[in-house]
């Protein structure tokens, strides 16, 4: 908040990068900034490319607003539609925000230069394009789109040819339209890139260095760590004279797993295949954060139900590539309604508590439950002391050879393994020797690896 106050007081423009371990509360930080600035009458918006996250957060805040208003005025009925409209003013899916800015541009892009159409905006003498936000908070900023990915999408979906900017550059450009002050807050998760076309943090800095040299740059002292950054980041930072580093911009403690601050480290070493380090971390973790394993899905569901206390939530999660769990009545092609899955109670069959619909990494990234059941398919297998990566195509599993796709798959399981606040059960099916797509050997090595770590069987 000091960076925002300083930028406002001095009429400056700034970008800051906040890092944090999984579950450290980056999204909560972003929402708090948006709400506080909104209450101060500054234009502020929380942006995310994660549609399930935006949908769930917006609905949860709207329902809570309705509850608070009706508690404040007993007997009154507060309109939920009105609450949703209020929330939408400061929480938006980034694509909608981008479309709103695009609608203000001249239709023809000449020589790679974007121009505002003066007939479509309200320009004030003192602050420039006053409808442009003072503060934009971009969650999971490393997942913003590259120039090529954005240009292809806009050409395909909007008929806009030769778009000249990446998503990071376009967002900075849009706030730079203000003539008074502006702040971009980039929330950066580590090791959670799970899709193609993602630009990484380097693209934000390349845009600043190339076209916005007068902007202040504030970075977490962890931003250049392996978990967050590409190799060229230090060179990009060295090329900018306005960079300031601060350990206050790193969230080091996981709030999601309040009983187990070491969970993210445990998951990291588990997925790296570092057995001894994983065993050591498990010895520190096990009394605070239960993780159990089973080959039986019904046993896993029973364990979940027994853990629940009061209003706690549980649910099943799976990899989006878990194509051969259909014999267990889990079909990843059937997407859950994430709002109902996260927010509704056990009387609704769409609720996570009903344990019928399983959510993938795309449904749960940035969100969490109290307890989870991770059902582990043959897409990621442990064999000969190494992970093997597969995708199911047609009627068989095929090796994944692209290093980029392997990284995405590992990161998908990183997301799934860090969704539970209080504990989890991992179910690795036994497979079926008569089904060539579910042979026991696809699963046994993974289960044995978990046993070697020391996880308790149920």
Short mmCIF file of C-alpha atoms in Angstrom, two decimals:
data_model
loop_
_atom_site.label_atom_id
_atom_site.label_comp_id
_atom_site.label_asym_id
_atom_site.label_seq_id
_atom_site.Cartn_x
_atom_site.Cartn_y
_atom_site.Cartn_z
CA UNK A 1 0.00 0.00 0.00
CA UNK A 2 2.98 2.35 0.58
CA UNK A 3 3.89 2.06 -3.11
CA UNK A 4 0.36 3.10 -4.11
CA UNK A 5 0.33 6.00 -1.63
CA UNK A 6 3.76 7.17 -2.82
CA UNK A 7 2.74 6.97 -6.48
CA UNK A 8 -0.45 8.95 -5.82
CA UNK A 9 1.29 11.61 -3.73
CA UNK A 10 4.09 12.13 -6.25
CA UNK A 11 2.14 11.70 -9.47
CA UNK A 12 4.26 8.71 -10.49
CA UNK A 13 3.65 5.39 -12.23
CA UNK A 14 4.88 2.16 -10.72
CA UNK A 15 4.82 -1.58 -11.25
CA UNK A 16 5.50 -4.01 -8.42
CA UNK A 17 5.97 -7.78 -8.36
CA UNK A 18 4.73 -9.73 -5.33
CA UNK A 19 5.89 -13.35 -5.00
CA UNK A 20 4.66 -16.03 -2.64
CA UNK A 21 4.69 -19.74 -1.94
CA UNK A 22 1.52 -21.67 -2.91
CA UNK A 23 -1.26 -20.73 -0.53
CA UNK A 24 0.55 -17.69 0.88
CA UNK A 25 -2.44 -15.46 0.21
CA UNK A 26 -1.45 -13.62 -2.98
CA UNK A 27 -5.05 -13.57 -4.20
CA UNK A 28 -6.23 -12.27 -0.82
CA UNK A 29 -3.59 -9.52 -0.96
CA UNK A 30 -4.79 -8.56 -4.43
CA UNK A 31 -8.44 -8.47 -3.41
CA UNK A 32 -7.66 -6.41 -0.31
CA UNK A 33 -5.81 -3.84 -2.41
CA UNK A 34 -8.69 -3.63 -4.89
CA UNK A 35 -11.33 -3.24 -2.15
CA UNK A 36 -9.35 -0.63 -0.18
CA UNK A 37 -8.64 1.47 -3.25
CA UNK A 38 -12.26 1.14 -4.32
CA UNK A 39 -13.35 2.45 -0.90
CA UNK A 40 -10.94 5.40 -1.29
CA UNK A 41 -12.71 6.23 -4.56
CA UNK A 42 -9.60 5.41 -6.60
CA UNK A 43 -10.40 3.37 -9.69
CA UNK A 44 -9.02 -0.11 -9.01
CA UNK A 45 -9.55 -3.52 -10.51
CA UNK A 46 -8.47 -7.07 -9.66
CA UNK A 47 -7.76 -8.99 -12.86
CA UNK A 48 -7.27 -12.68 -13.48
CA UNK A 49 -7.21 -14.88 -16.55
CA UNK A 50 -8.58 -17.65 -14.36
CA UNK A 51 -12.32 -17.77 -15.08
CA UNK A 52 -13.22 -20.27 -12.29
CA UNK A 53 -11.36 -18.15 -9.74
CA UNK A 54 -13.11 -14.94 -10.79
CA UNK A 55 -16.51 -16.66 -10.87
CA UNK A 56 -16.14 -18.24 -7.43
CA UNK A 57 -14.69 -15.13 -5.77
CA UNK A 58 -17.33 -12.86 -7.30
CA UNK A 59 -20.23 -15.07 -6.25
CA UNK A 60 -18.81 -15.62 -2.74
CA UNK A 61 -18.37 -11.88 -2.21
CA UNK A 62 -21.84 -11.13 -3.60
CA UNK A 63 -23.49 -13.71 -1.33
CA UNK A 64 -21.55 -12.33 1.63
CA UNK A 65 -22.60 -8.77 0.75
CA UNK A 66 -26.25 -9.88 0.67
CA UNK A 67 -25.87 -11.63 4.03
CA UNK A 68 -24.24 -8.59 5.65
CA UNK A 69 -26.88 -6.19 4.34
CA UNK A 70 -29.74 -8.37 5.57
CA UNK A 71 -28.11 -8.81 8.98
CA UNK A 72 -27.68 -5.03 9.18
CA UNK A 73 -31.35 -4.48 8.25
CA UNK A 74 -33.43 -7.38 9.65
CA UNK A 75 -36.50 -8.11 7.57
CA UNK A 76 -35.08 -6.41 4.47
CA UNK A 77 -34.39 -8.30 1.26
CA UNK A 78 -31.15 -7.32 -0.46
CA UNK A 79 -31.05 -8.02 -4.18
CA UNK A 80 -28.32 -10.56 -5.04
CA UNK A 81 -28.18 -9.25 -8.60
CA UNK A 82 -27.27 -5.81 -7.26
CA UNK A 83 -24.55 -7.34 -5.07
CA UNK A 84 -23.12 -9.17 -8.08
CA UNK A 85 -23.08 -5.94 -10.08
CA UNK A 86 -21.17 -4.12 -7.33
CA UNK A 87 -18.57 -6.87 -7.06
CA UNK A 88 -18.10 -6.96 -10.83
CA UNK A 89 -16.95 -3.33 -10.75
CA UNK A 90 -13.64 -4.32 -9.10
CA UNK A 91 -13.19 -8.03 -9.94
CA UNK A 92 -12.96 -8.90 -13.61
CA UNK A 93 -11.76 -11.64 -15.91
CA UNK A 94 -8.83 -10.13 -17.77
CA UNK A 95 -10.35 -10.88 -21.18
CA UNK A 96 -13.39 -8.70 -20.40
CA UNK A 97 -11.18 -5.87 -19.16
CA UNK A 98 -9.03 -6.16 -22.26
CA UNK A 99 -12.12 -6.08 -24.50
CA UNK A 100 -13.34 -2.89 -22.79
CA UNK A 101 -10.01 -1.20 -23.51
CA UNK A 102 -9.94 -2.49 -27.08
CA UNK A 103 -13.37 -0.95 -27.65
CA UNK A 104 -11.84 2.51 -27.08
CA UNK A 105 -9.24 2.12 -29.83
CA UNK A 106 -9.34 3.24 -33.42
CA UNK A 107 -10.26 0.24 -35.53
CA UNK A 108 -7.20 0.39 -37.78
CA UNK A 109 -3.75 -0.30 -36.32
CA UNK A 110 -1.14 1.63 -38.33
CA UNK A 111 2.59 0.84 -38.14
CA UNK A 112 2.12 -1.17 -34.94
CA UNK A 113 0.84 1.86 -32.99
CA UNK A 114 -2.36 1.80 -30.90
CA UNK A 115 -4.43 4.97 -30.80
CA UNK A 116 -7.40 5.93 -28.65
CA UNK A 117 -10.54 7.00 -30.52
CA UNK A 118 -11.41 10.36 -28.86
CA UNK A 119 -15.11 9.87 -29.66
CA UNK A 120 -15.21 6.76 -27.43
CA UNK A 121 -13.69 8.13 -24.23
CA UNK A 122 -14.08 10.95 -21.73
CA UNK A 123 -10.81 12.86 -21.49
CA UNK A 124 -10.34 15.15 -18.49
CA UNK A 125 -7.93 18.04 -18.32
CA UNK A 126 -6.28 16.99 -15.05
CA UNK A 127 -5.93 13.24 -15.24
CA UNK A 128 -6.17 12.22 -18.87
CA UNK A 129 -8.43 9.27 -19.65
CA UNK A 130 -10.13 9.29 -16.28
CA UNK A 131 -12.09 6.07 -16.78
CA UNK A 132 -8.82 4.14 -16.91
CA UNK A 133 -8.04 2.56 -13.53
CA UNK A 134 -5.45 4.01 -11.17
CA UNK A 135 -4.58 0.54 -9.89
CA UNK A 136 -4.69 -2.81 -11.69
CA UNK A 137 -3.86 -6.01 -9.81
CA UNK A 138 -2.96 -8.90 -12.13
CA UNK A 139 -3.13 -12.29 -10.42
CA UNK A 140 -0.79 -15.06 -11.64
CA UNK A 141 1.02 -12.45 -13.74
CA UNK A 142 3.45 -15.03 -15.12
CA UNK A 143 0.50 -16.52 -17.01
CA UNK A 144 -0.23 -13.41 -19.10
CA UNK A 145 -0.21 -14.07 -22.84
CA UNK A 146 2.68 -13.60 -25.23
CA UNK A 147 2.42 -11.22 -28.18
CA UNK A 148 2.00 -14.12 -30.62
CA UNK A 149 -0.67 -15.86 -28.54
CA UNK A 150 -2.64 -12.63 -28.01
CA UNK A 151 -2.34 -11.54 -31.66
CA UNK A 152 -3.54 -14.94 -32.90
CA UNK A 153 -6.47 -14.93 -30.46
CA UNK A 154 -7.56 -11.38 -31.37
CA UNK A 155 -7.31 -12.14 -35.07
CA UNK A 156 -9.34 -15.33 -34.67
CA UNK A 157 -11.96 -14.10 -32.20
CA UNK A 158 -12.19 -10.34 -32.80
CA UNK A 159 -11.02 -9.88 -36.36
CA UNK A 160 -8.19 -7.59 -35.18
CA UNK A 161 -5.16 -8.14 -37.40
CA UNK A 162 -1.49 -7.53 -36.53
CA UNK A 163 -1.97 -6.66 -32.86
CA UNK A 164 1.46 -5.31 -31.81
CA UNK A 165 1.59 -6.00 -28.07
CA UNK A 166 1.77 -8.82 -25.57
CA UNK A 167 -0.81 -8.90 -22.78
CA UNK A 168 1.63 -7.39 -20.22
CA UNK A 169 2.57 -4.53 -22.54
CA UNK A 170 -1.07 -3.79 -23.38
CA UNK A 171 -2.09 -3.64 -19.71
CA UNK A 172 0.79 -1.27 -18.86
CA UNK A 173 -0.02 0.80 -21.95
CA UNK A 174 -3.65 1.13 -20.91
CA UNK A 175 -2.81 2.41 -17.41
CA UNK A 176 -0.15 4.67 -18.88
CA UNK A 177 -3.00 6.58 -20.56
CA UNK A 178 -3.61 8.24 -17.20
CA UNK A 179 -1.74 11.51 -16.84
CA UNK A 180 -1.81 11.67 -13.04
CA UNK A 181 -0.61 8.37 -11.52
CA UNK A 182 -1.02 4.60 -11.89
CA UNK A 183 0.15 1.34 -10.31
CA UNK A 184 0.24 -2.19 -11.71
CA UNK A 185 0.55 -4.94 -9.07
CA UNK A 186 1.75 -8.28 -10.46
CA UNK A 187 1.08 -11.28 -8.21
CA UNK A 188 3.51 -14.04 -9.12
CA UNK A 189 3.07 -17.73 -8.29
CA UNK A 190 5.97 -20.14 -8.42
CA UNK A 191 5.96 -23.23 -10.64
CA UNK A 192 2.30 -22.98 -11.59
CA UNK A 193 2.44 -22.38 -15.35
CA UNK A 194 0.02 -24.93 -16.76
CA UNK A 195 -0.84 -23.70 -20.24
CA UNK A 196 0.78 -22.74 -23.52
CA UNK A 197 1.18 -19.14 -24.68
CA UNK A 198 2.14 -17.86 -21.22
CA UNK A 199 4.64 -15.01 -21.37
CA UNK A 200 6.38 -15.32 -18.00
CA UNK A 201 7.62 -12.43 -15.86
CA UNK A 202 10.31 -11.45 -18.34
CA UNK A 203 7.71 -10.05 -20.74
CA UNK A 204 6.52 -7.47 -18.17
CA UNK A 205 10.08 -6.23 -17.73
CA UNK A 206 10.82 -6.23 -21.46
CA UNK A 207 7.77 -4.03 -21.99
CA UNK A 208 8.82 -1.63 -19.19
CA UNK A 209 12.41 -1.44 -20.44
CA UNK A 210 11.40 -0.86 -24.06
CA UNK A 211 8.50 1.58 -23.79
CA UNK A 212 7.86 2.75 -20.21
CA UNK A 213 11.27 3.78 -18.91
CA UNK A 214 9.84 6.39 -16.52
CA UNK A 215 7.91 3.78 -14.50
CA UNK A 216 9.23 2.74 -11.07
CA UNK A 217 9.86 -0.99 -10.71
CA UNK A 218 9.52 -2.64 -7.27
CA UNK A 219 10.36 -6.33 -7.05
CA UNK A 220 10.31 -9.06 -4.44
CA UNK A 221 13.81 -10.18 -3.51
CA UNK A 222 12.68 -13.71 -4.44
CA UNK A 223 11.59 -12.85 -7.99
CA UNK A 224 14.82 -14.06 -9.59
CA UNK A 225 14.67 -17.44 -7.86
CA UNK A 226 14.41 -20.58 -10.01
CA UNK A 227 10.82 -21.19 -8.97
CA UNK A 228 9.60 -17.84 -10.29
CA UNK A 229 11.81 -16.65 -13.10
CA UNK A 230 13.41 -17.34 -16.44
CA UNK A 231 17.19 -17.12 -16.73
CA UNK A 232 17.28 -13.69 -18.41
CA UNK A 233 15.48 -11.87 -15.61
CA UNK A 234 18.63 -10.53 -13.92
CA UNK A 235 19.80 -9.01 -17.22
CA UNK A 236 16.43 -7.30 -17.71
CA UNK A 237 16.53 -5.90 -14.18
CA UNK A 238 20.12 -4.72 -14.57
CA UNK A 239 19.09 -2.76 -17.66
CA UNK A 240 16.60 -0.65 -15.68
CA UNK A 241 17.77 2.14 -13.36
CA UNK A 242 14.43 2.37 -11.53
CA UNK A 243 14.46 -1.10 -9.92
CA UNK A 244 14.07 -1.38 -6.15
CA UNK A 245 14.11 -4.74 -4.31
CA UNK A 246 12.24 -5.50 -1.10
CA UNK A 247 11.70 -8.60 1.02
CA UNK A 248 8.32 -7.12 2.02
CA UNK A 249 7.01 -8.10 -1.43
CA UNK A 250 7.48 -11.84 -0.76
CA UNK A 251 4.86 -13.88 1.11
CA UNK A 252 6.90 -16.68 2.62
CA UNK A 253 4.34 -18.40 4.84
CA UNK A 254 1.53 -20.54 3.48
CA UNK A 255 -1.87 -19.54 4.85
CA UNK A 256 -3.63 -22.24 2.87
CA UNK A 257 -1.86 -24.96 4.82
CA UNK A 258 -1.77 -23.26 8.17
CA UNK A 259 -0.91 -26.56 9.89
CA UNK A 260 1.94 -27.26 7.50
CA UNK A 261 4.12 -24.41 6.34
CA UNK A 262 6.51 -26.91 4.77
CA UNK A 263 3.89 -28.35 2.41
CA UNK A 264 5.07 -26.42 -0.66
CA UNK A 265 8.66 -27.57 -0.07
CA UNK A 266 7.48 -31.14 0.44
CA UNK A 267 5.52 -31.08 -2.82
CA UNK A 268 8.44 -29.50 -4.68
CA UNK A 269 10.86 -32.28 -3.67
CA UNK A 270 8.23 -35.00 -4.21
CA UNK A 271 7.79 -33.85 -7.81
CA UNK A 272 11.53 -33.39 -8.30
CA UNK A 273 11.96 -37.01 -7.22
CA UNK A 274 14.30 -36.13 -4.34
CA UNK A 275 13.42 -39.05 -2.07
CA UNK A 276 15.65 -38.28 0.92
CA UNK A 277 14.64 -34.61 1.08
CA UNK A 278 10.97 -35.55 0.68
CA UNK A 279 11.27 -38.10 3.51
CA UNK A 280 12.92 -35.52 5.77
CA UNK A 281 10.23 -32.95 5.08
CA UNK A 282 7.51 -35.53 5.63
CA UNK A 283 8.96 -36.31 9.07
CA UNK A 284 8.50 -32.61 9.93
CA UNK A 285 5.07 -32.41 8.33
CA UNK A 286 3.17 -35.55 9.24
CA UNK A 287 2.09 -34.61 12.76
CA UNK A 288 0.62 -31.32 11.54
CA UNK A 289 -0.76 -32.14 8.12
CA UNK A 290 -2.11 -35.65 7.40
CA UNK A 291 -1.51 -37.17 3.98
CA UNK A 292 -2.68 -40.75 3.50
CA UNK A 293 -2.71 -43.08 0.48
CA UNK A 294 -5.03 -45.79 -0.77
CA UNK A 295 -5.83 -47.88 -3.85
CA UNK A 296 -9.56 -47.75 -3.13
CA UNK A 297 -11.62 -44.68 -4.09
CA UNK A 298 -14.50 -45.53 -1.73
CA UNK A 299 -12.03 -45.72 1.16
CA UNK A 300 -10.66 -42.33 0.13
CA UNK A 301 -14.15 -40.80 0.11
CA UNK A 302 -14.95 -42.28 3.52
CA UNK A 303 -11.70 -40.81 4.91
CA UNK A 304 -12.67 -37.37 3.58
CA UNK A 305 -16.12 -37.46 5.14
CA UNK A 306 -14.65 -38.41 8.53
CA UNK A 307 -12.24 -35.45 8.52
CA UNK A 308 -14.91 -32.78 8.04
CA UNK A 309 -15.83 -30.58 10.98
CA UNK A 310 -18.53 -27.89 10.88
CA UNK A 311 -18.48 -25.87 7.67
CA UNK A 312 -15.24 -27.35 6.32
CA UNK A 313 -15.20 -28.39 2.64
CA UNK A 314 -13.73 -31.36 0.84
CA UNK A 315 -13.70 -32.57 -2.75
CA UNK A 316 -12.03 -34.71 -5.41
CA UNK A 317 -9.34 -33.30 -7.71
CA UNK A 318 -7.71 -34.86 -10.76
CA UNK A 319 -5.31 -33.96 -13.55
CA UNK A 320 -7.00 -32.65 -16.70
CA UNK A 321 -5.11 -35.44 -18.50
CA UNK A 322 -6.55 -38.18 -16.27
CA UNK A 323 -8.41 -39.83 -19.13
CA UNK A 324 -8.56 -43.37 -17.76
CA UNK A 325 -10.46 -42.82 -14.53
CA UNK A 326 -13.80 -43.36 -16.26
CA UNK A 327 -14.14 -46.89 -14.80
CA UNK A 328 -14.13 -45.09 -11.42
CA UNK A 329 -16.97 -42.81 -12.64
CA UNK A 330 -14.60 -39.85 -13.06
CA UNK A 331 -14.71 -38.29 -16.51
CA UNK A 332 -12.45 -35.25 -16.94
CA UNK A 333 -14.41 -34.25 -20.05
CA UNK A 334 -17.35 -33.37 -17.78
CA UNK A 335 -16.45 -30.00 -16.27
CA UNK A 336 -17.89 -29.12 -12.86
CA UNK A 337 -19.79 -25.89 -12.33
CA UNK A 338 -17.11 -24.32 -10.15
CA UNK A 339 -19.41 -21.82 -8.40
CA UNK A 340 -21.72 -24.59 -7.17
CA UNK A 341 -18.76 -26.96 -6.62
CA UNK A 342 -17.00 -24.56 -4.25
CA UNK A 343 -19.89 -22.75 -2.60
CA UNK A 344 -22.98 -24.97 -2.30
CA UNK A 345 -23.75 -27.48 0.44
CA UNK A 346 -24.10 -31.24 0.40
CA UNK A 347 -27.76 -31.09 -0.62
CA UNK A 348 -26.69 -29.95 -4.12
CA UNK A 349 -25.34 -32.74 -6.36
CA UNK A 350 -23.07 -30.16 -8.05
CA UNK A 351 -21.29 -29.45 -4.76
CA UNK A 352 -17.77 -30.76 -4.11
CA UNK A 353 -19.20 -32.30 -0.93
CA UNK A 354 -21.33 -34.68 -2.99
CA UNK A 355 -18.12 -36.34 -4.27
CA UNK A 356 -19.44 -36.98 -7.76
CA UNK A 357 -17.71 -34.27 -9.81
CA UNK A 358 -13.91 -33.99 -9.78
CA UNK A 359 -12.17 -30.67 -10.46
CA UNK A 360 -8.98 -30.33 -12.51
CA UNK A 361 -6.01 -28.01 -12.03
CA UNK A 362 -7.74 -25.46 -14.27
CA UNK A 363 -10.79 -25.44 -11.99
CA UNK A 364 -8.95 -25.13 -8.68
CA UNK A 365 -5.86 -23.02 -9.31
CA UNK A 366 -5.90 -20.09 -6.91
CA UNK A 367 -8.66 -21.68 -4.82
CA UNK A 368 -8.63 -24.25 -2.04
CA UNK A 369 -10.60 -26.68 0.10
CA UNK A 370 -10.01 -27.88 3.63
CA UNK A 371 -9.53 -31.51 2.57
CA UNK A 372 -8.92 -33.07 -0.84
CA UNK A 373 -8.81 -36.44 -2.50
CA UNK A 374 -6.32 -36.46 -5.38
CA UNK A 375 -7.07 -39.35 -7.73
CA UNK A 376 -3.81 -40.10 -9.57
CA UNK A 377 -4.01 -41.49 -13.10
CA UNK A 378 -1.43 -43.00 -15.44
CA UNK A 379 -0.54 -39.69 -17.08
CA UNK A 380 2.27 -39.15 -14.55
CA UNK A 381 4.03 -42.36 -13.52
CA UNK A 382 6.96 -43.17 -11.28
CA UNK A 383 9.29 -45.80 -12.79
CA UNK A 384 13.01 -46.50 -12.34
CA UNK A 385 13.34 -43.57 -9.91
CA UNK A 386 12.03 -41.05 -12.42
CA UNK A 387 8.73 -39.53 -13.52
CA UNK A 388 7.37 -40.55 -16.90
CA UNK A 389 4.94 -38.26 -18.68
CA UNK A 390 2.05 -39.46 -20.85
CA UNK A 391 -1.02 -38.12 -22.61
CA UNK A 392 -3.96 -40.25 -23.69
CA UNK A 393 -4.64 -39.90 -27.41
CA UNK A 394 -7.25 -41.90 -29.28
CA UNK A 395 -7.16 -45.23 -27.50
CA UNK A 396 -3.68 -45.34 -25.96
CA UNK A 397 -1.15 -43.53 -23.82
CA UNK A 398 1.65 -41.73 -25.69
CA UNK A 399 4.94 -40.47 -24.29
CA UNK A 400 5.17 -36.70 -23.88
CA UNK A 401 8.48 -35.67 -25.43
CA UNK A 402 8.25 -31.86 -25.27
CA UNK A 403 10.07 -30.52 -22.23
CA UNK A 404 7.61 -27.64 -22.06
CA UNK A 405 4.63 -30.01 -21.92
CA UNK A 406 6.39 -32.11 -19.28
CA UNK A 407 6.81 -28.98 -17.17
CA UNK A 408 3.13 -28.11 -17.56
CA UNK A 409 2.15 -31.60 -16.45
CA UNK A 410 4.38 -31.51 -13.37
CA UNK A 411 3.00 -28.07 -12.51
CA UNK A 412 -0.56 -29.39 -12.89
CA UNK A 413 0.17 -31.94 -10.16
CA UNK A 414 1.91 -29.22 -8.12
CA UNK A 415 -1.34 -27.25 -8.19
CA UNK A 416 -3.40 -30.32 -7.26
CA UNK A 417 -1.10 -31.28 -4.38
CA UNK A 418 -1.32 -27.82 -2.81
CA UNK A 419 -5.10 -27.25 -2.77
CA UNK A 420 -5.87 -28.57 0.72
CA UNK A 421 -5.59 -26.40 3.83
CA UNK A 422 -5.63 -29.23 6.33
CA UNK A 423 -4.78 -32.55 4.68
CA UNK A 424 -5.38 -34.92 1.78
CA UNK A 425 -5.79 -38.47 0.66
CA UNK A 426 -4.09 -39.64 -2.53
CA UNK A 427 -5.85 -42.47 -4.35
CA UNK A 428 -3.73 -44.39 -6.86
CA UNK A 429 -5.95 -46.98 -8.60
CA UNK A 430 -4.81 -50.60 -8.85
CA UNK A 431 -5.38 -50.69 -12.58
CA UNK A 432 -6.65 -53.69 -14.51
CA UNK A 433 -4.44 -56.33 -16.12
CA UNK A 434 -7.13 -56.99 -18.75
CA UNK A 435 -7.30 -53.33 -19.84
CA UNK A 436 -4.18 -52.26 -21.81
CA UNK A 437 -4.94 -48.61 -21.00
CA UNK A 438 -5.01 -49.26 -17.23
CA UNK A 439 -2.33 -51.86 -16.62
CA UNK A 440 -1.25 -52.17 -12.97
CA UNK A 441 2.31 -51.26 -13.95
CA UNK A 442 1.06 -47.76 -14.88
CA UNK A 443 0.16 -47.16 -11.23
CA UNK A 444 2.22 -49.46 -9.01
CA UNK A 445 5.48 -47.50 -9.23
CA UNK A 446 3.75 -44.30 -8.17
CA UNK A 447 2.10 -45.98 -5.19
CA UNK A 448 5.39 -47.58 -4.12
CA UNK A 449 7.07 -44.18 -4.31
CA UNK A 450 4.51 -42.75 -1.89
CA UNK A 451 5.06 -45.72 0.42
CA UNK A 452 8.81 -45.11 0.30
CA UNK A 453 8.24 -41.50 1.35
CA UNK A 454 6.43 -42.87 4.39
CA UNK A 455 2.82 -41.90 3.68
CA UNK A 456 0.34 -43.93 5.70
CA UNK A 457 -1.91 -46.43 3.91
CA UNK A 458 -5.61 -46.64 4.75
#
